Amino acid sequence: MAHPIKTILQPEVKDLGGFQVRRSLPSEAQMMVGPFIFFDHPGPAQFTPGQGVDVRPHPHINLATVTYLFEGALLHRDSLGYVQEIHPGAVNWMTAGQGIVHSERTPDAERAAGHTLHGIQTWVALPDEAEEIEPSFHHHPAADIPTWEIDGVKVTLIAGEAYGHVSPVKSLSPILYLNVQFPQGGKFVLNAEYSERAVYPLTAGITVAGTALDPYRMAILHPDQSVEITAGTGGHCMVAGGEPLGERQKWWNFVSSRPERIEQAKRDWKAGKFEAVPGETEFIPLPEVG
Protein backbone atom coordinates (compact mmCIF):
# COMPACT_ATOMS: atom_id res chain seq x y z
CA MET A 1 0.00 0.00 0.00
CA ALA A 2 1.28 3.47 -0.91
CA HIS A 3 2.27 5.91 1.82
CA PRO A 4 -0.79 7.90 2.93
CA ILE A 5 0.82 11.27 2.10
CA LYS A 6 0.31 12.18 -1.55
CA THR A 7 2.15 15.50 -1.51
CA ILE A 8 3.34 18.22 0.87
CA LEU A 9 2.64 21.85 0.01
CA GLN A 10 5.00 24.76 0.55
CA PRO A 11 2.97 27.80 1.61
CA GLU A 12 3.18 31.12 -0.13
CA VAL A 13 4.10 33.81 2.40
CA LYS A 14 2.36 37.17 1.98
CA ASP A 15 2.77 40.43 3.87
CA LEU A 16 -0.58 42.03 4.63
CA GLY A 17 0.64 45.32 5.99
CA GLY A 18 2.72 44.51 9.04
CA PHE A 19 1.92 40.85 9.56
CA GLN A 20 2.56 37.65 7.66
CA VAL A 21 0.05 35.21 6.22
CA ARG A 22 0.99 31.73 4.98
CA ARG A 23 -1.24 30.60 2.11
CA SER A 24 -1.38 26.86 1.39
CA LEU A 25 -4.43 26.77 -0.89
CA PRO A 26 -4.79 27.25 -3.74
CA SER A 27 -1.35 26.16 -4.95
CA GLU A 28 0.07 24.99 -8.25
CA ALA A 29 0.22 21.45 -6.87
CA GLN A 30 -3.27 21.42 -5.33
CA MET A 31 -6.14 23.78 -6.12
CA MET A 32 -8.63 22.40 -3.56
CA VAL A 33 -9.07 19.86 -0.76
CA GLY A 34 -12.70 18.81 -0.64
CA PRO A 35 -14.62 22.09 -0.83
CA PHE A 36 -11.70 24.11 0.62
CA ILE A 37 -10.26 26.41 -2.06
CA PHE A 38 -8.39 28.87 0.17
CA PHE A 39 -6.40 28.20 3.35
CA ASP A 40 -4.66 31.15 5.02
CA HIS A 41 -2.71 31.11 8.28
CA PRO A 42 -2.35 34.66 9.68
CA GLY A 43 0.19 35.18 12.45
CA PRO A 44 0.98 34.78 15.17
CA ALA A 45 1.42 38.53 14.77
CA GLN A 46 2.13 40.90 17.66
CA PHE A 47 0.56 44.36 17.44
CA THR A 48 1.68 47.17 19.71
CA PRO A 49 -0.89 49.57 21.18
CA GLY A 50 -2.51 51.61 18.44
CA GLN A 51 -1.81 49.03 15.74
CA GLY A 52 -4.15 46.46 14.26
CA VAL A 53 -5.72 44.86 11.22
CA ASP A 54 -7.71 46.98 8.78
CA VAL A 55 -9.01 44.89 5.88
CA ARG A 56 -11.21 47.36 4.01
CA PRO A 57 -14.55 46.33 2.50
CA HIS A 58 -14.16 43.85 -0.35
CA PRO A 59 -16.54 41.51 -2.23
CA HIS A 60 -17.03 37.74 -2.51
CA ILE A 61 -19.24 35.54 -4.67
CA ASN A 62 -20.13 31.81 -4.83
CA LEU A 63 -18.21 30.81 -1.68
CA ALA A 64 -18.33 30.80 2.11
CA THR A 65 -15.63 32.37 4.29
CA VAL A 66 -14.71 30.72 7.58
CA THR A 67 -12.79 32.52 10.35
CA TYR A 68 -11.37 30.64 13.36
CA LEU A 69 -8.96 32.24 15.83
CA PHE A 70 -6.46 30.88 18.36
CA GLU A 71 -5.52 34.31 19.76
CA GLY A 72 -6.77 37.86 19.43
CA ALA A 73 -9.99 39.22 17.99
CA LEU A 74 -11.46 40.56 14.75
CA LEU A 75 -14.49 42.74 14.11
CA HIS A 76 -16.59 41.62 11.13
CA ARG A 77 -18.93 44.02 9.32
CA ASP A 78 -20.86 43.11 6.18
CA SER A 79 -23.29 44.46 3.61
CA LEU A 80 -26.17 42.58 5.27
CA GLY A 81 -25.70 44.80 8.32
CA TYR A 82 -24.08 42.25 10.63
CA VAL A 83 -21.47 43.54 13.09
CA GLN A 84 -19.77 40.73 15.03
CA GLU A 85 -16.59 40.38 17.05
CA ILE A 86 -14.96 36.97 16.90
CA HIS A 87 -12.73 35.58 19.65
CA PRO A 88 -10.73 32.33 19.99
CA GLY A 89 -12.71 29.13 19.52
CA ALA A 90 -15.75 30.77 17.90
CA VAL A 91 -16.64 30.37 14.22
CA ASN A 92 -17.74 33.05 11.76
CA TRP A 93 -19.30 31.48 8.65
CA MET A 94 -20.27 33.95 5.92
CA THR A 95 -21.98 32.59 2.81
CA ALA A 96 -21.41 34.96 -0.10
CA GLY A 97 -23.72 33.23 -2.57
CA GLN A 98 -24.78 35.77 -5.20
CA GLY A 99 -22.60 38.41 -3.56
CA ILE A 100 -21.58 40.03 -0.27
CA VAL A 101 -19.14 42.68 0.91
CA HIS A 102 -17.36 42.67 4.28
CA SER A 103 -14.54 44.24 6.26
CA GLU A 104 -12.35 42.86 9.03
CA ARG A 105 -10.70 45.12 11.58
CA THR A 106 -9.14 44.92 15.02
CA PRO A 107 -11.71 45.85 17.71
CA ASP A 108 -11.08 49.09 19.60
CA ALA A 109 -10.19 47.43 22.92
CA GLU A 110 -7.52 45.16 21.42
CA ARG A 111 -6.17 47.97 19.24
CA ALA A 112 -5.76 50.24 22.27
CA ALA A 113 -4.11 47.59 24.45
CA GLY A 114 -1.93 45.82 21.89
CA HIS A 115 -2.54 42.17 21.14
CA THR A 116 -1.51 39.00 19.32
CA LEU A 117 -3.51 37.80 16.32
CA HIS A 118 -3.34 34.16 15.28
CA GLY A 119 -5.84 32.02 13.40
CA ILE A 120 -6.94 30.28 10.24
CA GLN A 121 -9.09 31.79 7.51
CA THR A 122 -10.51 29.54 4.82
CA TRP A 123 -12.87 29.77 1.87
CA VAL A 124 -15.24 26.93 1.08
CA ALA A 125 -16.59 26.62 -2.46
CA LEU A 126 -20.34 26.15 -2.77
CA PRO A 127 -21.96 23.32 -4.75
CA ASP A 128 -23.18 24.28 -8.22
CA GLU A 129 -26.82 24.53 -7.24
CA ALA A 130 -26.03 26.79 -4.25
CA GLU A 131 -23.55 29.20 -5.80
CA GLU A 132 -26.18 31.91 -6.28
CA ILE A 133 -28.12 31.54 -3.03
CA GLU A 134 -28.95 34.57 -0.90
CA PRO A 135 -25.95 35.73 1.14
CA SER A 136 -25.98 35.07 4.89
CA PHE A 137 -23.83 35.33 8.00
CA HIS A 138 -23.74 33.07 11.08
CA HIS A 139 -21.69 33.40 14.26
CA HIS A 140 -21.19 30.36 16.50
CA PRO A 141 -19.76 30.93 20.01
CA ALA A 142 -16.92 28.69 21.14
CA ALA A 143 -19.19 27.01 23.71
CA ASP A 144 -21.40 25.69 20.89
CA ILE A 145 -18.59 24.02 18.92
CA PRO A 146 -18.20 20.28 19.72
CA THR A 147 -14.98 19.47 21.58
CA TRP A 148 -13.92 16.13 23.04
CA GLU A 149 -10.86 14.17 24.08
CA ILE A 150 -9.51 10.89 22.75
CA ASP A 151 -6.66 9.52 24.90
CA GLY A 152 -5.73 13.05 25.95
CA VAL A 153 -5.91 14.50 22.43
CA LYS A 154 -8.32 17.45 22.31
CA VAL A 155 -10.40 17.52 19.13
CA THR A 156 -12.65 20.40 18.06
CA LEU A 157 -15.09 19.91 15.19
CA ILE A 158 -15.28 23.32 13.54
CA ALA A 159 -17.50 22.15 10.70
CA GLY A 160 -18.93 18.88 9.41
CA GLU A 161 -19.68 15.52 10.99
CA ALA A 162 -17.06 13.20 12.47
CA TYR A 163 -16.55 10.66 15.27
CA GLY A 164 -20.22 10.77 16.23
CA HIS A 165 -20.29 14.56 16.57
CA VAL A 166 -22.04 17.17 14.43
CA SER A 167 -20.98 20.81 14.25
CA PRO A 168 -23.76 23.43 14.38
CA VAL A 169 -21.96 25.24 11.56
CA LYS A 170 -24.18 24.65 8.53
CA SER A 171 -22.21 23.82 5.40
CA LEU A 172 -23.80 23.12 2.04
CA SER A 173 -21.68 20.08 1.11
CA PRO A 174 -19.85 17.30 3.00
CA ILE A 175 -16.95 18.88 4.89
CA LEU A 176 -14.41 17.99 7.58
CA TYR A 177 -12.69 20.73 9.58
CA LEU A 178 -10.89 19.85 12.82
CA ASN A 179 -8.62 21.56 15.33
CA VAL A 180 -6.46 18.87 16.99
CA GLN A 181 -4.25 19.53 20.02
CA PHE A 182 -1.85 16.84 21.27
CA PRO A 183 -0.28 16.23 24.67
CA GLN A 184 3.19 14.75 24.82
CA GLY A 185 3.05 11.34 23.12
CA GLY A 186 -0.47 11.97 21.85
CA LYS A 187 -1.93 9.87 19.03
CA PHE A 188 -4.98 10.49 16.86
CA VAL A 189 -6.38 8.29 14.08
CA LEU A 190 -7.82 10.27 11.19
CA ASN A 191 -10.33 7.97 9.58
CA ALA A 192 -11.06 7.65 5.87
CA GLU A 193 -14.75 8.59 5.74
CA TYR A 194 -14.03 11.68 3.60
CA SER A 195 -12.33 11.21 0.25
CA GLU A 196 -10.12 14.30 0.43
CA ARG A 197 -8.15 15.27 3.55
CA ALA A 198 -5.20 17.45 4.47
CA VAL A 199 -3.19 17.87 7.67
CA TYR A 200 -1.71 21.28 8.48
CA PRO A 201 0.82 21.37 11.36
CA LEU A 202 0.84 24.55 13.45
CA THR A 203 3.81 23.34 15.51
CA ALA A 204 6.84 21.13 15.21
CA GLY A 205 6.51 17.52 16.31
CA ILE A 206 3.56 16.44 14.15
CA THR A 207 4.08 13.08 12.43
CA VAL A 208 1.70 11.57 9.87
CA ALA A 209 2.03 7.82 9.29
CA GLY A 210 5.62 7.97 10.50
CA THR A 211 6.60 11.00 8.40
CA ALA A 212 7.55 14.10 10.38
CA LEU A 213 6.04 17.30 9.02
CA ASP A 214 7.65 20.71 9.26
CA PRO A 215 5.37 23.39 10.69
CA TYR A 216 3.15 25.12 8.12
CA ARG A 217 3.60 22.41 5.45
CA MET A 218 0.21 21.04 4.45
CA ALA A 219 0.20 17.28 3.82
CA ILE A 220 -2.36 16.14 1.24
CA LEU A 221 -3.47 12.57 1.93
CA HIS A 222 -4.43 9.74 -0.39
CA PRO A 223 -8.06 8.62 -0.08
CA ASP A 224 -9.36 5.43 1.53
CA GLN A 225 -6.67 5.09 4.21
CA SER A 226 -6.97 5.76 7.91
CA VAL A 227 -3.90 7.66 9.11
CA GLU A 228 -2.27 7.88 12.53
CA ILE A 229 -1.14 11.38 13.53
CA THR A 230 1.26 11.57 16.46
CA ALA A 231 3.09 14.24 18.44
CA GLY A 232 5.95 12.91 20.53
CA THR A 233 6.57 16.20 22.35
CA GLY A 234 3.02 17.52 22.01
CA GLY A 235 1.73 19.64 19.17
CA HIS A 236 -1.12 21.21 17.27
CA CYS A 237 -2.55 20.67 13.78
CA MET A 238 -5.61 21.38 11.68
CA VAL A 239 -7.41 18.86 9.47
CA ALA A 240 -9.37 20.08 6.43
CA GLY A 241 -11.23 18.04 3.85
CA GLY A 242 -14.52 16.73 2.54
CA GLU A 243 -15.95 15.73 -0.79
CA PRO A 244 -14.86 17.39 -4.05
CA LEU A 245 -17.23 19.73 -5.86
CA GLY A 246 -15.67 19.78 -9.29
CA GLU A 247 -13.55 22.40 -10.99
CA ARG A 248 -13.60 25.95 -9.68
CA GLN A 249 -12.09 29.20 -10.90
CA LYS A 250 -10.56 31.73 -8.51
CA TRP A 251 -9.70 35.34 -9.28
CA TRP A 252 -8.92 37.74 -6.42
CA ASN A 253 -11.81 37.34 -3.93
CA PHE A 254 -14.13 35.67 -6.43
CA VAL A 255 -14.71 31.92 -6.79
CA SER A 256 -17.11 30.26 -9.21
CA SER A 257 -17.67 27.20 -11.39
CA ARG A 258 -18.32 29.63 -14.26
CA PRO A 259 -15.57 31.93 -15.58
CA GLU A 260 -18.18 34.30 -17.01
CA ARG A 261 -19.62 34.78 -13.51
CA ILE A 262 -16.24 35.98 -12.26
CA GLU A 263 -16.02 38.43 -15.17
CA GLN A 264 -19.45 39.76 -14.23
CA ALA A 265 -18.38 40.17 -10.59
CA LYS A 266 -15.32 42.14 -11.71
CA ARG A 267 -17.50 44.51 -13.71
CA ASP A 268 -20.02 44.84 -10.88
CA TRP A 269 -17.39 45.70 -8.26
CA LYS A 270 -15.68 48.20 -10.53
CA ALA A 271 -19.04 49.83 -11.27
CA GLY A 272 -20.05 49.98 -7.60
CA LYS A 273 -23.01 47.62 -8.00
CA PHE A 274 -22.37 45.55 -4.85
CA GLU A 275 -24.19 46.54 -1.67
CA ALA A 276 -22.06 48.69 0.67
CA VAL A 277 -21.13 47.87 4.27
CA PRO A 278 -23.11 50.20 6.56
CA GLY A 279 -20.80 52.58 8.42
CA GLU A 280 -17.84 52.00 6.09
CA THR A 281 -16.65 54.47 3.45
CA GLU A 282 -13.40 52.78 2.38
CA PHE A 283 -13.13 49.88 -0.07
CA ILE A 284 -10.47 47.81 -1.83
CA PRO A 285 -10.39 48.68 -5.54
CA LEU A 286 -10.47 45.93 -8.14
CA PRO A 287 -6.84 44.89 -8.71
CA GLU A 288 -5.23 44.70 -12.13
CA VAL A 289 -4.20 41.08 -11.48
CA GLY A 290 -6.09 38.60 -9.33
Tab-separated table of C-alpha atoms in Angstrom:
chain	number	residue	atom	x	y	z
A	1	MET	CA	0.000	0.000	0.000
A	2	ALA	CA	1.276	3.475	-0.908
A	3	HIS	CA	2.270	5.910	1.821
A	4	PRO	CA	-0.786	7.898	2.933
A	5	ILE	CA	0.816	11.273	2.104
A	6	LYS	CA	0.309	12.183	-1.554
A	7	THR	CA	2.145	15.505	-1.510
A	8	ILE	CA	3.344	18.216	0.871
A	9	LEU	CA	2.641	21.846	0.009
A	10	GLN	CA	5.004	24.757	0.547
A	11	PRO	CA	2.965	27.795	1.608
A	12	GLU	CA	3.184	31.124	-0.132
A	13	VAL	CA	4.098	33.812	2.397
A	14	LYS	CA	2.356	37.167	1.982
A	15	ASP	CA	2.772	40.433	3.874
A	16	LEU	CA	-0.576	42.027	4.631
A	17	GLY	CA	0.638	45.321	5.993
A	18	GLY	CA	2.723	44.509	9.038
A	19	PHE	CA	1.924	40.846	9.555
A	20	GLN	CA	2.559	37.645	7.657
A	21	VAL	CA	0.052	35.207	6.215
A	22	ARG	CA	0.988	31.733	4.980
A	23	ARG	CA	-1.240	30.603	2.112
A	24	SER	CA	-1.380	26.859	1.393
A	25	LEU	CA	-4.431	26.770	-0.887
A	26	PRO	CA	-4.788	27.254	-3.735
A	27	SER	CA	-1.352	26.159	-4.947
A	28	GLU	CA	0.069	24.986	-8.254
A	29	ALA	CA	0.224	21.450	-6.870
A	30	GLN	CA	-3.269	21.421	-5.335
A	31	MET	CA	-6.137	23.779	-6.118
A	32	MET	CA	-8.627	22.400	-3.562
A	33	VAL	CA	-9.066	19.859	-0.763
A	34	GLY	CA	-12.700	18.805	-0.637
A	35	PRO	CA	-14.617	22.095	-0.827
A	36	PHE	CA	-11.698	24.114	0.616
A	37	ILE	CA	-10.256	26.407	-2.059
A	38	PHE	CA	-8.392	28.866	0.167
A	39	PHE	CA	-6.401	28.204	3.346
A	40	ASP	CA	-4.655	31.152	5.022
A	41	HIS	CA	-2.712	31.111	8.282
A	42	PRO	CA	-2.351	34.658	9.683
A	43	GLY	CA	0.188	35.183	12.453
A	44	PRO	CA	0.983	34.782	15.171
A	45	ALA	CA	1.421	38.534	14.771
A	46	GLN	CA	2.133	40.903	17.659
A	47	PHE	CA	0.561	44.358	17.438
A	48	THR	CA	1.684	47.175	19.707
A	49	PRO	CA	-0.887	49.573	21.184
A	50	GLY	CA	-2.514	51.611	18.438
A	51	GLN	CA	-1.808	49.034	15.740
A	52	GLY	CA	-4.147	46.464	14.256
A	53	VAL	CA	-5.720	44.863	11.220
A	54	ASP	CA	-7.707	46.977	8.780
A	55	VAL	CA	-9.008	44.891	5.876
A	56	ARG	CA	-11.208	47.361	4.008
A	57	PRO	CA	-14.548	46.327	2.498
A	58	HIS	CA	-14.162	43.850	-0.354
A	59	PRO	CA	-16.538	41.510	-2.229
A	60	HIS	CA	-17.032	37.743	-2.510
A	61	ILE	CA	-19.244	35.535	-4.669
A	62	ASN	CA	-20.127	31.807	-4.831
A	63	LEU	CA	-18.209	30.806	-1.679
A	64	ALA	CA	-18.325	30.802	2.114
A	65	THR	CA	-15.631	32.372	4.286
A	66	VAL	CA	-14.712	30.718	7.584
A	67	THR	CA	-12.793	32.520	10.351
A	68	TYR	CA	-11.366	30.644	13.360
A	69	LEU	CA	-8.960	32.244	15.832
A	70	PHE	CA	-6.456	30.884	18.363
A	71	GLU	CA	-5.517	34.307	19.760
A	72	GLY	CA	-6.767	37.860	19.427
A	73	ALA	CA	-9.994	39.220	17.993
A	74	LEU	CA	-11.463	40.556	14.754
A	75	LEU	CA	-14.495	42.740	14.108
A	76	HIS	CA	-16.589	41.616	11.133
A	77	ARG	CA	-18.931	44.019	9.317
A	78	ASP	CA	-20.857	43.111	6.175
A	79	SER	CA	-23.289	44.457	3.612
A	80	LEU	CA	-26.169	42.583	5.274
A	81	GLY	CA	-25.696	44.803	8.319
A	82	TYR	CA	-24.076	42.246	10.628
A	83	VAL	CA	-21.474	43.538	13.092
A	84	GLN	CA	-19.766	40.735	15.032
A	85	GLU	CA	-16.589	40.381	17.051
A	86	ILE	CA	-14.957	36.971	16.902
A	87	HIS	CA	-12.726	35.576	19.648
A	88	PRO	CA	-10.735	32.334	19.991
A	89	GLY	CA	-12.706	29.135	19.515
A	90	ALA	CA	-15.752	30.767	17.903
A	91	VAL	CA	-16.640	30.373	14.222
A	92	ASN	CA	-17.742	33.051	11.763
A	93	TRP	CA	-19.297	31.482	8.649
A	94	MET	CA	-20.272	33.951	5.920
A	95	THR	CA	-21.981	32.592	2.809
A	96	ALA	CA	-21.405	34.956	-0.098
A	97	GLY	CA	-23.722	33.225	-2.572
A	98	GLN	CA	-24.778	35.769	-5.205
A	99	GLY	CA	-22.602	38.409	-3.565
A	100	ILE	CA	-21.583	40.026	-0.271
A	101	VAL	CA	-19.137	42.682	0.911
A	102	HIS	CA	-17.358	42.675	4.277
A	103	SER	CA	-14.542	44.243	6.259
A	104	GLU	CA	-12.352	42.858	9.033
A	105	ARG	CA	-10.702	45.123	11.582
A	106	THR	CA	-9.140	44.925	15.024
A	107	PRO	CA	-11.713	45.845	17.706
A	108	ASP	CA	-11.083	49.088	19.599
A	109	ALA	CA	-10.191	47.428	22.921
A	110	GLU	CA	-7.519	45.159	21.424
A	111	ARG	CA	-6.170	47.968	19.244
A	112	ALA	CA	-5.757	50.245	22.268
A	113	ALA	CA	-4.108	47.589	24.455
A	114	GLY	CA	-1.931	45.823	21.889
A	115	HIS	CA	-2.535	42.169	21.137
A	116	THR	CA	-1.510	39.003	19.320
A	117	LEU	CA	-3.512	37.804	16.317
A	118	HIS	CA	-3.337	34.159	15.279
A	119	GLY	CA	-5.840	32.016	13.405
A	120	ILE	CA	-6.935	30.284	10.235
A	121	GLN	CA	-9.090	31.786	7.509
A	122	THR	CA	-10.513	29.543	4.815
A	123	TRP	CA	-12.865	29.767	1.871
A	124	VAL	CA	-15.235	26.928	1.076
A	125	ALA	CA	-16.591	26.625	-2.461
A	126	LEU	CA	-20.340	26.147	-2.770
A	127	PRO	CA	-21.964	23.321	-4.748
A	128	ASP	CA	-23.176	24.282	-8.222
A	129	GLU	CA	-26.825	24.527	-7.236
A	130	ALA	CA	-26.025	26.788	-4.248
A	131	GLU	CA	-23.550	29.198	-5.805
A	132	GLU	CA	-26.176	31.913	-6.281
A	133	ILE	CA	-28.124	31.538	-3.030
A	134	GLU	CA	-28.955	34.565	-0.897
A	135	PRO	CA	-25.953	35.733	1.137
A	136	SER	CA	-25.982	35.072	4.893
A	137	PHE	CA	-23.834	35.331	8.000
A	138	HIS	CA	-23.743	33.071	11.076
A	139	HIS	CA	-21.691	33.400	14.257
A	140	HIS	CA	-21.190	30.357	16.497
A	141	PRO	CA	-19.757	30.930	20.011
A	142	ALA	CA	-16.916	28.694	21.143
A	143	ALA	CA	-19.187	27.011	23.714
A	144	ASP	CA	-21.403	25.690	20.895
A	145	ILE	CA	-18.594	24.024	18.920
A	146	PRO	CA	-18.200	20.282	19.721
A	147	THR	CA	-14.981	19.470	21.583
A	148	TRP	CA	-13.924	16.134	23.043
A	149	GLU	CA	-10.856	14.167	24.081
A	150	ILE	CA	-9.511	10.888	22.745
A	151	ASP	CA	-6.663	9.517	24.903
A	152	GLY	CA	-5.728	13.046	25.954
A	153	VAL	CA	-5.910	14.505	22.435
A	154	LYS	CA	-8.323	17.452	22.314
A	155	VAL	CA	-10.399	17.520	19.128
A	156	THR	CA	-12.649	20.404	18.056
A	157	LEU	CA	-15.089	19.908	15.193
A	158	ILE	CA	-15.281	23.320	13.543
A	159	ALA	CA	-17.501	22.146	10.699
A	160	GLY	CA	-18.930	18.881	9.414
A	161	GLU	CA	-19.683	15.517	10.994
A	162	ALA	CA	-17.057	13.202	12.472
A	163	TYR	CA	-16.554	10.660	15.269
A	164	GLY	CA	-20.221	10.768	16.225
A	165	HIS	CA	-20.287	14.565	16.572
A	166	VAL	CA	-22.044	17.166	14.426
A	167	SER	CA	-20.984	20.811	14.252
A	168	PRO	CA	-23.764	23.434	14.383
A	169	VAL	CA	-21.963	25.240	11.563
A	170	LYS	CA	-24.179	24.647	8.525
A	171	SER	CA	-22.213	23.816	5.403
A	172	LEU	CA	-23.798	23.116	2.036
A	173	SER	CA	-21.685	20.081	1.106
A	174	PRO	CA	-19.850	17.304	3.005
A	175	ILE	CA	-16.952	18.885	4.895
A	176	LEU	CA	-14.408	17.995	7.577
A	177	TYR	CA	-12.687	20.732	9.583
A	178	LEU	CA	-10.886	19.849	12.823
A	179	ASN	CA	-8.623	21.564	15.334
A	180	VAL	CA	-6.456	18.868	16.987
A	181	GLN	CA	-4.245	19.532	20.023
A	182	PHE	CA	-1.852	16.841	21.274
A	183	PRO	CA	-0.278	16.226	24.674
A	184	GLN	CA	3.194	14.751	24.816
A	185	GLY	CA	3.048	11.344	23.123
A	186	GLY	CA	-0.467	11.975	21.852
A	187	LYS	CA	-1.929	9.874	19.026
A	188	PHE	CA	-4.982	10.486	16.861
A	189	VAL	CA	-6.376	8.294	14.084
A	190	LEU	CA	-7.815	10.274	11.194
A	191	ASN	CA	-10.327	7.970	9.583
A	192	ALA	CA	-11.057	7.655	5.871
A	193	GLU	CA	-14.749	8.591	5.737
A	194	TYR	CA	-14.033	11.681	3.596
A	195	SER	CA	-12.328	11.205	0.255
A	196	GLU	CA	-10.116	14.296	0.425
A	197	ARG	CA	-8.153	15.270	3.549
A	198	ALA	CA	-5.203	17.454	4.468
A	199	VAL	CA	-3.189	17.866	7.670
A	200	TYR	CA	-1.715	21.280	8.482
A	201	PRO	CA	0.819	21.370	11.361
A	202	LEU	CA	0.839	24.547	13.448
A	203	THR	CA	3.806	23.339	15.510
A	204	ALA	CA	6.840	21.132	15.213
A	205	GLY	CA	6.510	17.518	16.314
A	206	ILE	CA	3.562	16.444	14.154
A	207	THR	CA	4.077	13.085	12.431
A	208	VAL	CA	1.703	11.573	9.870
A	209	ALA	CA	2.032	7.824	9.290
A	210	GLY	CA	5.619	7.970	10.503
A	211	THR	CA	6.603	11.005	8.397
A	212	ALA	CA	7.553	14.102	10.383
A	213	LEU	CA	6.038	17.299	9.018
A	214	ASP	CA	7.653	20.711	9.261
A	215	PRO	CA	5.371	23.386	10.691
A	216	TYR	CA	3.151	25.122	8.117
A	217	ARG	CA	3.602	22.408	5.453
A	218	MET	CA	0.209	21.037	4.453
A	219	ALA	CA	0.201	17.279	3.819
A	220	ILE	CA	-2.359	16.138	1.237
A	221	LEU	CA	-3.470	12.570	1.927
A	222	HIS	CA	-4.433	9.744	-0.385
A	223	PRO	CA	-8.064	8.617	-0.080
A	224	ASP	CA	-9.356	5.429	1.534
A	225	GLN	CA	-6.668	5.093	4.206
A	226	SER	CA	-6.972	5.761	7.913
A	227	VAL	CA	-3.905	7.660	9.110
A	228	GLU	CA	-2.272	7.882	12.532
A	229	ILE	CA	-1.138	11.380	13.526
A	230	THR	CA	1.263	11.567	16.459
A	231	ALA	CA	3.086	14.243	18.436
A	232	GLY	CA	5.953	12.913	20.527
A	233	THR	CA	6.575	16.196	22.353
A	234	GLY	CA	3.019	17.515	22.010
A	235	GLY	CA	1.731	19.642	19.171
A	236	HIS	CA	-1.116	21.206	17.269
A	237	CYS	CA	-2.550	20.665	13.778
A	238	MET	CA	-5.611	21.378	11.676
A	239	VAL	CA	-7.413	18.863	9.467
A	240	ALA	CA	-9.366	20.076	6.431
A	241	GLY	CA	-11.235	18.038	3.848
A	242	GLY	CA	-14.520	16.733	2.544
A	243	GLU	CA	-15.946	15.725	-0.794
A	244	PRO	CA	-14.856	17.385	-4.050
A	245	LEU	CA	-17.229	19.730	-5.855
A	246	GLY	CA	-15.673	19.781	-9.293
A	247	GLU	CA	-13.547	22.399	-10.990
A	248	ARG	CA	-13.604	25.952	-9.682
A	249	GLN	CA	-12.086	29.200	-10.901
A	250	LYS	CA	-10.557	31.732	-8.505
A	251	TRP	CA	-9.701	35.340	-9.278
A	252	TRP	CA	-8.922	37.739	-6.418
A	253	ASN	CA	-11.812	37.343	-3.931
A	254	PHE	CA	-14.130	35.668	-6.431
A	255	VAL	CA	-14.710	31.920	-6.790
A	256	SER	CA	-17.112	30.255	-9.214
A	257	SER	CA	-17.672	27.198	-11.388
A	258	ARG	CA	-18.320	29.630	-14.256
A	259	PRO	CA	-15.568	31.932	-15.580
A	260	GLU	CA	-18.183	34.297	-17.005
A	261	ARG	CA	-19.621	34.783	-13.508
A	262	ILE	CA	-16.244	35.976	-12.260
A	263	GLU	CA	-16.023	38.428	-15.169
A	264	GLN	CA	-19.453	39.762	-14.227
A	265	ALA	CA	-18.375	40.166	-10.590
A	266	LYS	CA	-15.321	42.143	-11.708
A	267	ARG	CA	-17.505	44.514	-13.707
A	268	ASP	CA	-20.022	44.837	-10.879
A	269	TRP	CA	-17.385	45.695	-8.257
A	270	LYS	CA	-15.681	48.198	-10.527
A	271	ALA	CA	-19.044	49.828	-11.271
A	272	GLY	CA	-20.054	49.985	-7.599
A	273	LYS	CA	-23.008	47.618	-7.998
A	274	PHE	CA	-22.368	45.551	-4.852
A	275	GLU	CA	-24.189	46.539	-1.666
A	276	ALA	CA	-22.062	48.686	0.668
A	277	VAL	CA	-21.126	47.875	4.266
A	278	PRO	CA	-23.105	50.204	6.560
A	279	GLY	CA	-20.798	52.578	8.423
A	280	GLU	CA	-17.837	51.995	6.090
A	281	THR	CA	-16.646	54.475	3.447
A	282	GLU	CA	-13.396	52.783	2.378
A	283	PHE	CA	-13.130	49.883	-0.071
A	284	ILE	CA	-10.467	47.814	-1.827
A	285	PRO	CA	-10.393	48.679	-5.541
A	286	LEU	CA	-10.470	45.929	-8.145
A	287	PRO	CA	-6.838	44.888	-8.706
A	288	GLU	CA	-5.225	44.697	-12.132
A	289	VAL	CA	-4.203	41.084	-11.483
A	290	GLY	CA	-6.088	38.599	-9.325
